[in-house]
Amino acid sequence: MTTQFVYSFSEGSKELKDLLGGKGANLAEMMRIGIPVPPGFTITTEACKEFLALGVAPLELEIQITKALRELEDEMQKRLGDKKDPLLVSVRSGAKFSMPGMMETILNVGLNDESVQGLIKQTKNPRFAWDAYRRLIQMYGKTVLGIEGQKFANELDKAKKDQGVVDDHQLSVESLSKLVETFKNIVFQESGKNFPQDPREQMDQSMRAVFNSWNTDRAKLYRRRERIADDLGTAVNIGTMVFGNMGEDSGTGVCFTRDPATGELGAYGDYLQNAQGEDVVSGIRNTLSLEDLGRLHPDVFSELRGIMYNLETHYRDLCDIEFTIERGKLWILQTRVGKRTASAAFRIAMQLVDEHIITMDEALVRVNGGQLAQLMFPQFDMRNAPKAITKGMAASPGAAVGKAVFDSETATTWAENGERVILLRRETNPDDLGGMIAAVGILTSRGGKTSHAAVVARGMGKVAVCGAEELEVNENEKFAKVGSLRINEGDYISIDGSTGEVFNVEIPVEPSTIVRYLTDGIADASEGKEDGTRELIRSVDRLLRHADRRRKLRVRANADTDLDAAVARKFGAEGIGLCRTEHMFLGERRVLIERVILAKNNEHREEALAALLPLQREDFFNIFKEMDGHTTTIRLLDPPLHEFLPNLADLKVKSALARERNQVIEADERLLYEVEKMYESNPMLGLRGVRLGLVSPGLYELQVRAIAEAMADRIASGANPKVEIMIPLVGSHMELKITRLAAEEVIQEVARERKIELPIEIGTMIELPRAALTANRIGLVADFFSFGTNDLTQTTWGFSRDDVEAEFFAKYLELGVFTISPFETIDQSGVGELLIIATERGKSVNPNLHFGVCGEHGGDPESIHFFHKVGLDYVSCSPFRVPIARLEAGRAAVS
Ligand code: PEP
Ligand code: MG
């Protein structure tokens, strides 16, 4: 059986997006439900794939196209490019996902020197016919032959100037027919070939150009960034032309069934009288509103309203529609589920539920954690804000305001003096790191979402706008320009990392109302707010609560202090999945740990440890208080001890100076000796985690005692503490077994002293490949596994997580080695596989084991869906990400 490469619009449906592309599937769907769509056919993505693989169109394709074209001609009772009464068609690309970089539409295919005369006779409108012909040559020249568009645009401008008019539609028949000749000459000069007079050749070449545009650099880059598979291919839609440029009773427009910014139901859109296709979006002339269209053509407008209503009910979502009116007759050229802002997404989802169009589960799938995150960042108060001066890629979300600086050193010095600065660069490289850390935001004129600036900014949680191409940055002379507008060093600029907008003024930043809702509740957050904001808060609340009802994954927080714990609880955390204890030894307590490390004998060491005990106990007591009734997982000390000691280089300098002055201080020398002794080439692979616990007498015991005593104190005061102790960096079950026995001894000792029971679970982090692979042994001595996906990623890939993001990840992303940093989204096929192995092997020996994740991935939407699938019990993430994790865990459960 031969493959069907061509589908009439009357054959497909919206379910066939893989084969017909988004546009083709939706055209077929509209045809199916009786919406007036100009007839035509779709050439499938399969045809594109074969064409790209073979380099030529498959033979059956040509034949199937002929057949489909004949049927179309019969239906329309016209022949393509007929010299008396030509059928004209449009050729449009249409992949499964809409994608920038794909070939633009070509209209009026079928016109040539003869058929233009036929069109004149049929329409009695020579101006229209010549205009249509010059557009075809222009579009064909630019998109199929790759001739620089400006060459045509310049001639068009010249024609208008010569004739003394401003708008394209004012050009006379003479000007337009002359322009056709000029355009044909451009085609010949630039491509060495005549503009093809054969209508079928025009159509076939346009189709091939669409296929080839699947592999433009821009399309490839976009796919990589959005993680769209490279082998989907694009469909091509060939549709009968309808004309919006046939006079005042014709026109073309775009509309939305709801306001894409707020979700309000209505008719939103733009209309352009006497215009064709791309004129509306290109902003050549000022458009009219749909209300104006209602006044101009009440009947057509009411038909359009009816169609909008039908489409919205049919698609059960906001639709975005392109239409054309040809001499008073309405045609729908395209529809799709419309893009919307984060706030509109939540509002629309709940509006549709309340209108009984979708269920709560469906509403949950219509929003996502990325959108919720956007709503949780501070935003610009745009009430009195001017228009943006330019726009780049929204590379790292949030709103930042500061003074413009053009180099890293200035950024650092100004920031040290208390200034807020925005670092402006053409692009950044690792040398700019200091400046990036000092700045509140980063703006570049080159590079996209995976450029160095974008990757590093996201890693640091800094606002960034990248690739604002209109911005000319002169780093040497320290100024930037957008057209004639100049930004000097020290001028205020505001950048919106959620929209990519850049402003040359200081715009006030507002805290997020959604964060206010999460911390203070609906009533407080809604007070004094306008209706739209109140609706947004209610919508987020309803969807989050629904997610909570549905999700299987529990959500805990990574919190190291009672303050963090309090925030986490407000954001809905059901416990602490990771309490890192290292910060408890920093600041003023550093000297105490220094004393432990430098202790000359056991006695000194025990004294030093004893001094730490009450402090640690108090830390834990306060955290247990905040988390009363919810589990707190405390991880024993992990980082190498020298992180608590002074820097080696500093000590060396100090010692050298002291020697020179003959003022050697014995304590300093001892410190230097110890620090030198502890020096490691690869500290991340050195004496840390459980290894440290095993070789540093008394250290883990101190921590366990502090935990047990704090728990006992809480129980004594009538509270309900739930505590787990977690051992880091275990690679062998023996490490865990020895550590566990020692910990249990301490716990029992405290229990005996206090005469109470202390039911503390002891588990391990799984953050080394060996731990994952030997989980069937480790599982025998653990009560739980918590996947430390940061270290597990680091050790599985052999990537130093502190270095690689800045060093070469931008290049790796550009090369397509991966599409997103594996430190951001779990690498399912590598690290994820270890996670599955560990879970299975662990369960096989210990059915009571429970499983969680406490690496950064615990708060990443895509990773959460993976953890849900693997069947983990909980994820743990930073408090700010807890609501996002709740939402995504709910979505994973209903998806
Ligand atoms: C991890 O490795 O994933 C983890 C949570 O521990 P840390 O980031 O503290 O090494
Ligand atoms: Mg770790």
PDB file of C-alpha atoms in Angstrom, residues 3 9 60 109 167 193 275 289-290 334 402 415 450-451 509 525 536 581 647 681 755 795 804 813 848 854 862:
ATOM      1  CA  THR A   3       1.588   6.001   1.950  1.00  0.00           C
ATOM      2  CA  PHE A   9      -8.900  19.690   4.416  1.00  0.00           C
ATOM      3  CA  GLU A  60       4.017   9.224  -5.199  1.00  0.00           C
ATOM      4  CA  VAL A 109       0.722  31.290  -6.055  1.00  0.00           C
ATOM      5  CA  ASP A 167       0.522  53.770   1.804  1.00  0.00           C
ATOM      6  CA  LYS A 193      16.918  32.603 -12.885  1.00  0.00           C
ATOM      7  CA  ALA A 275      -5.404  44.395   3.159  1.00  0.00           C
ATOM      8  CA  SER A 289     -10.612  47.232  16.601  1.00  0.00           C
ATOM      9  CA  LEU A 290     -13.198  44.492  16.265  1.00  0.00           C
ATOM     10  CA  GLN A 334      -6.513  29.567  10.830  1.00  0.00           C
ATOM     11  CA  GLY A 402      19.552  49.602  38.481  1.00  0.00           C
ATOM     12  CA  ALA A 415      27.839  47.444  43.987  1.00  0.00           C
ATOM     13  CA  THR A 450      21.119  29.125  26.498  1.00  0.00           C
ATOM     14  CA  SER A 451      23.851  31.732  26.177  1.00  0.00           C
ATOM     15  CA  VAL A 509       8.991  47.023  41.656  1.00  0.00           C
ATOM     16  CA  ALA A 525      -3.756  39.430  49.822  1.00  0.00           C
ATOM     17  CA  LEU A 536      -6.254  35.649  39.979  1.00  0.00           C
ATOM     18  CA  THR A 581      23.692  21.388  59.306  1.00  0.00           C
ATOM     19  CA  ASN A 647      41.918  30.185  53.469  1.00  0.00           C
ATOM     20  CA  SER A 681      43.024  18.555  45.161  1.00  0.00           C
ATOM     21  CA  LYS A 755      13.199   8.040  80.427  1.00  0.00           C
ATOM     22  CA  THR A 795      29.320  11.961  40.201  1.00  0.00           C
ATOM     23  CA  VAL A 804      31.034  23.429  34.753  1.00  0.00           C
ATOM     24  CA  LEU A 813      23.857  23.500  25.096  1.00  0.00           C
ATOM     25  CA  ASN A 848       9.300  -0.489  54.478  1.00  0.00           C
ATOM     26  CA  CYS A 854      16.279  16.463  48.160  1.00  0.00           C
ATOM     27  CA  GLU A 862       9.795  18.195  34.524  1.00  0.00           C
TER      28      GLU A 862
END
